[in-house]
Amino acid sequence: MVRIGYTMMTEQAGPRELVGHVVGAERAGFDFSVTSDHYFPWLAEQGRPYVDAGFTEVALVQIGGDRQEPFLEWAEAELLPALRELT
């Protein structure tokens, strides 16, 4: 089955604008969304821009990476429950 996704270009928009783009993609019927950047900041001082911008309100968000197997095991056990607590 073919799935069509939307890519958030973090070089072209800030976190709040990206959330708006993904909400629009979701309403338009896209199946998933990915980002051109990593989810976590390089430094703790950079904060959590996507979470702070309301990113957890978008149903299209799927946590993953280019090396998914170990990451997804960790995400299912720890990250996703933590994100659910934020909403």
mmCIF file with all atom_site columns, C-alpha atoms in Angstrom, residues 1-81:
data_model
loop_
_atom_site.group_PDB
_atom_site.id
_atom_site.type_symbol
_atom_site.label_atom_id
_atom_site.label_alt_id
_atom_site.label_comp_id
_atom_site.label_asym_id
_atom_site.label_entity_id
_atom_site.label_seq_id
_atom_site.pdbx_PDB_ins_code
_atom_site.Cartn_x
_atom_site.Cartn_y
_atom_site.Cartn_z
_atom_site.occupancy
_atom_site.B_iso_or_equiv
_atom_site.pdbx_formal_charge
_atom_site.auth_seq_id
_atom_site.auth_comp_id
_atom_site.auth_asym_id
_atom_site.auth_atom_id
_atom_site.pdbx_PDB_model_num
ATOM 1  C CA . MET A 1 1  ? 0.000  0.000  0.000  1.00 0.00 ? 1  MET A CA 1
ATOM 2  C CA . VAL A 1 2  ? 1.327  3.434  -0.922 1.00 0.00 ? 2  VAL A CA 1
ATOM 3  C CA . ARG A 1 3  ? 1.469  6.010  1.856  1.00 0.00 ? 3  ARG A CA 1
ATOM 4  C CA . ILE A 1 4  ? 1.967  9.701  1.134  1.00 0.00 ? 4  ILE A CA 1
ATOM 5  C CA . GLY A 1 5  ? 3.734  11.844 3.717  1.00 0.00 ? 5  GLY A CA 1
ATOM 6  C CA . TYR A 1 6  ? 4.593  15.462 4.384  1.00 0.00 ? 6  TYR A CA 1
ATOM 7  C CA . THR A 1 7  ? 8.157  16.587 5.157  1.00 0.00 ? 7  THR A CA 1
ATOM 8  C CA . MET A 1 8  ? 8.622  19.463 7.589  1.00 0.00 ? 8  MET A CA 1
ATOM 9  C CA . MET A 1 9  ? 11.569 21.554 6.453  1.00 0.00 ? 9  MET A CA 1
ATOM 10 C CA . THR A 1 10 ? 13.061 22.912 9.677  1.00 0.00 ? 10 THR A CA 1
ATOM 11 C CA . GLU A 1 11 ? 15.422 25.110 7.681  1.00 0.00 ? 11 GLU A CA 1
ATOM 12 C CA . GLN A 1 12 ? 12.455 27.029 6.246  1.00 0.00 ? 12 GLN A CA 1
ATOM 13 C CA . ALA A 1 13 ? 10.122 27.552 9.214  1.00 0.00 ? 13 ALA A CA 1
ATOM 14 C CA . GLY A 1 14 ? 10.104 27.737 12.987 1.00 0.00 ? 14 GLY A CA 1
ATOM 15 C CA . PRO A 1 15 ? 8.487  25.177 15.310 1.00 0.00 ? 15 PRO A CA 1
ATOM 16 C CA . ARG A 1 16 ? 5.089  26.898 15.614 1.00 0.00 ? 16 ARG A CA 1
ATOM 17 C CA . GLU A 1 17 ? 4.817  27.408 11.856 1.00 0.00 ? 17 GLU A CA 1
ATOM 18 C CA . LEU A 1 18 ? 5.823  23.768 11.283 1.00 0.00 ? 18 LEU A CA 1
ATOM 19 C CA . VAL A 1 19 ? 3.026  22.622 13.582 1.00 0.00 ? 19 VAL A CA 1
ATOM 20 C CA . GLY A 1 20 ? 0.604  24.640 11.458 1.00 0.00 ? 20 GLY A CA 1
ATOM 21 C CA . HIS A 1 21 ? 1.988  23.013 8.313  1.00 0.00 ? 21 HIS A CA 1
ATOM 22 C CA . VAL A 1 22 ? 1.527  19.527 9.748  1.00 0.00 ? 22 VAL A CA 1
ATOM 23 C CA . VAL A 1 23 ? -2.011 20.302 10.911 1.00 0.00 ? 23 VAL A CA 1
ATOM 24 C CA . GLY A 1 24 ? -2.772 21.433 7.357  1.00 0.00 ? 24 GLY A CA 1
ATOM 25 C CA . ALA A 1 25 ? -1.184 18.288 5.911  1.00 0.00 ? 25 ALA A CA 1
ATOM 26 C CA . GLU A 1 26 ? -3.241 16.169 8.292  1.00 0.00 ? 26 GLU A CA 1
ATOM 27 C CA . ARG A 1 27 ? -6.451 17.910 7.231  1.00 0.00 ? 27 ARG A CA 1
ATOM 28 C CA . ALA A 1 28 ? -5.479 17.459 3.562  1.00 0.00 ? 28 ALA A CA 1
ATOM 29 C CA . GLY A 1 29 ? -5.233 13.693 4.056  1.00 0.00 ? 29 GLY A CA 1
ATOM 30 C CA . PHE A 1 30 ? -1.492 12.998 4.299  1.00 0.00 ? 30 PHE A CA 1
ATOM 31 C CA . ASP A 1 31 ? -0.714 9.656  5.956  1.00 0.00 ? 31 ASP A CA 1
ATOM 32 C CA . PHE A 1 32 ? 2.324  10.685 8.016  1.00 0.00 ? 32 PHE A CA 1
ATOM 33 C CA . SER A 1 33 ? 4.813  13.467 8.589  1.00 0.00 ? 33 SER A CA 1
ATOM 34 C CA . VAL A 1 34 ? 8.598  13.480 8.900  1.00 0.00 ? 34 VAL A CA 1
ATOM 35 C CA . THR A 1 35 ? 11.077 16.199 9.723  1.00 0.00 ? 35 THR A CA 1
ATOM 36 C CA . SER A 1 36 ? 14.316 17.132 8.028  1.00 0.00 ? 36 SER A CA 1
ATOM 37 C CA . ASP A 1 37 ? 15.889 17.658 11.435 1.00 0.00 ? 37 ASP A CA 1
ATOM 38 C CA . HIS A 1 38 ? 16.349 15.574 14.549 1.00 0.00 ? 38 HIS A CA 1
ATOM 39 C CA . TYR A 1 39 ? 13.630 15.606 17.181 1.00 0.00 ? 39 TYR A CA 1
ATOM 40 C CA . PHE A 1 40 ? 15.905 16.381 20.114 1.00 0.00 ? 40 PHE A CA 1
ATOM 41 C CA . PRO A 1 41 ? 17.954 19.602 20.470 1.00 0.00 ? 41 PRO A CA 1
ATOM 42 C CA . TRP A 1 42 ? 21.729 19.474 20.262 1.00 0.00 ? 42 TRP A CA 1
ATOM 43 C CA . LEU A 1 43 ? 21.998 21.102 23.687 1.00 0.00 ? 43 LEU A CA 1
ATOM 44 C CA . ALA A 1 44 ? 19.693 21.049 26.708 1.00 0.00 ? 44 ALA A CA 1
ATOM 45 C CA . GLU A 1 45 ? 19.653 24.872 26.625 1.00 0.00 ? 45 GLU A CA 1
ATOM 46 C CA . GLN A 1 46 ? 17.830 24.755 23.283 1.00 0.00 ? 46 GLN A CA 1
ATOM 47 C CA . GLY A 1 47 ? 14.716 23.397 24.953 1.00 0.00 ? 47 GLY A CA 1
ATOM 48 C CA . ARG A 1 48 ? 12.042 21.266 23.322 1.00 0.00 ? 48 ARG A CA 1
ATOM 49 C CA . PRO A 1 49 ? 10.885 23.425 20.407 1.00 0.00 ? 49 PRO A CA 1
ATOM 50 C CA . TYR A 1 50 ? 8.445  20.928 18.876 1.00 0.00 ? 50 TYR A CA 1
ATOM 51 C CA . VAL A 1 51 ? 6.786  19.982 22.164 1.00 0.00 ? 51 VAL A CA 1
ATOM 52 C CA . ASP A 1 52 ? 6.653  23.615 23.257 1.00 0.00 ? 52 ASP A CA 1
ATOM 53 C CA . ALA A 1 53 ? 5.016  24.558 19.939 1.00 0.00 ? 53 ALA A CA 1
ATOM 54 C CA . GLY A 1 54 ? 2.158  22.078 20.391 1.00 0.00 ? 54 GLY A CA 1
ATOM 55 C CA . PHE A 1 55 ? 3.645  19.296 18.285 1.00 0.00 ? 55 PHE A CA 1
ATOM 56 C CA . THR A 1 56 ? 2.067  16.650 20.527 1.00 0.00 ? 56 THR A CA 1
ATOM 57 C CA . GLU A 1 57 ? -1.409 17.691 19.331 1.00 0.00 ? 57 GLU A CA 1
ATOM 58 C CA . VAL A 1 58 ? -0.819 16.396 15.797 1.00 0.00 ? 58 VAL A CA 1
ATOM 59 C CA . ALA A 1 59 ? -1.916 12.839 15.071 1.00 0.00 ? 59 ALA A CA 1
ATOM 60 C CA . LEU A 1 60 ? 0.447  12.424 12.078 1.00 0.00 ? 60 LEU A CA 1
ATOM 61 C CA . VAL A 1 61 ? 3.554  12.478 14.256 1.00 0.00 ? 61 VAL A CA 1
ATOM 62 C CA . GLN A 1 62 ? 5.404  9.190  14.234 1.00 0.00 ? 62 GLN A CA 1
ATOM 63 C CA . ILE A 1 63 ? 8.617  8.935  16.215 1.00 0.00 ? 63 ILE A CA 1
ATOM 64 C CA . GLY A 1 64 ? 11.466 7.285  14.363 1.00 0.00 ? 64 GLY A CA 1
ATOM 65 C CA . GLY A 1 65 ? 14.830 7.741  12.738 1.00 0.00 ? 65 GLY A CA 1
ATOM 66 C CA . ASP A 1 66 ? 17.137 6.387  10.091 1.00 0.00 ? 66 ASP A CA 1
ATOM 67 C CA . ARG A 1 67 ? 18.289 3.633  12.446 1.00 0.00 ? 67 ARG A CA 1
ATOM 68 C CA . GLN A 1 68 ? 14.908 2.689  13.817 1.00 0.00 ? 68 GLN A CA 1
ATOM 69 C CA . GLU A 1 69 ? 15.098 -0.718 15.473 1.00 0.00 ? 69 GLU A CA 1
ATOM 70 C CA . PRO A 1 70 ? 16.913 0.203  18.733 1.00 0.00 ? 70 PRO A CA 1
ATOM 71 C CA . PHE A 1 71 ? 15.331 3.639  18.771 1.00 0.00 ? 71 PHE A CA 1
ATOM 72 C CA . LEU A 1 72 ? 11.788 2.347  18.369 1.00 0.00 ? 72 LEU A CA 1
ATOM 73 C CA . GLU A 1 73 ? 12.225 -0.127 21.222 1.00 0.00 ? 73 GLU A CA 1
ATOM 74 C CA . TRP A 1 74 ? 13.307 2.749  23.460 1.00 0.00 ? 74 TRP A CA 1
ATOM 75 C CA . ALA A 1 75 ? 10.590 5.074  22.096 1.00 0.00 ? 75 ALA A CA 1
ATOM 76 C CA . GLU A 1 76 ? 7.802  2.584  22.744 1.00 0.00 ? 76 GLU A CA 1
ATOM 77 C CA . ALA A 1 77 ? 9.022  1.913  26.278 1.00 0.00 ? 77 ALA A CA 1
ATOM 78 C CA . GLU A 1 78 ? 9.926  5.435  27.406 1.00 0.00 ? 78 GLU A CA 1
ATOM 79 C CA . LEU A 1 79 ? 9.470  8.272  24.931 1.00 0.00 ? 79 LEU A CA 1
ATOM 80 C CA . LEU A 1 80 ? 5.875  7.792  23.799 1.00 0.00 ? 80 LEU A CA 1
ATOM 81 C CA . PRO A 1 81 ? 4.500  7.406  27.357 1.00 0.00 ? 81 PRO A CA 1
#
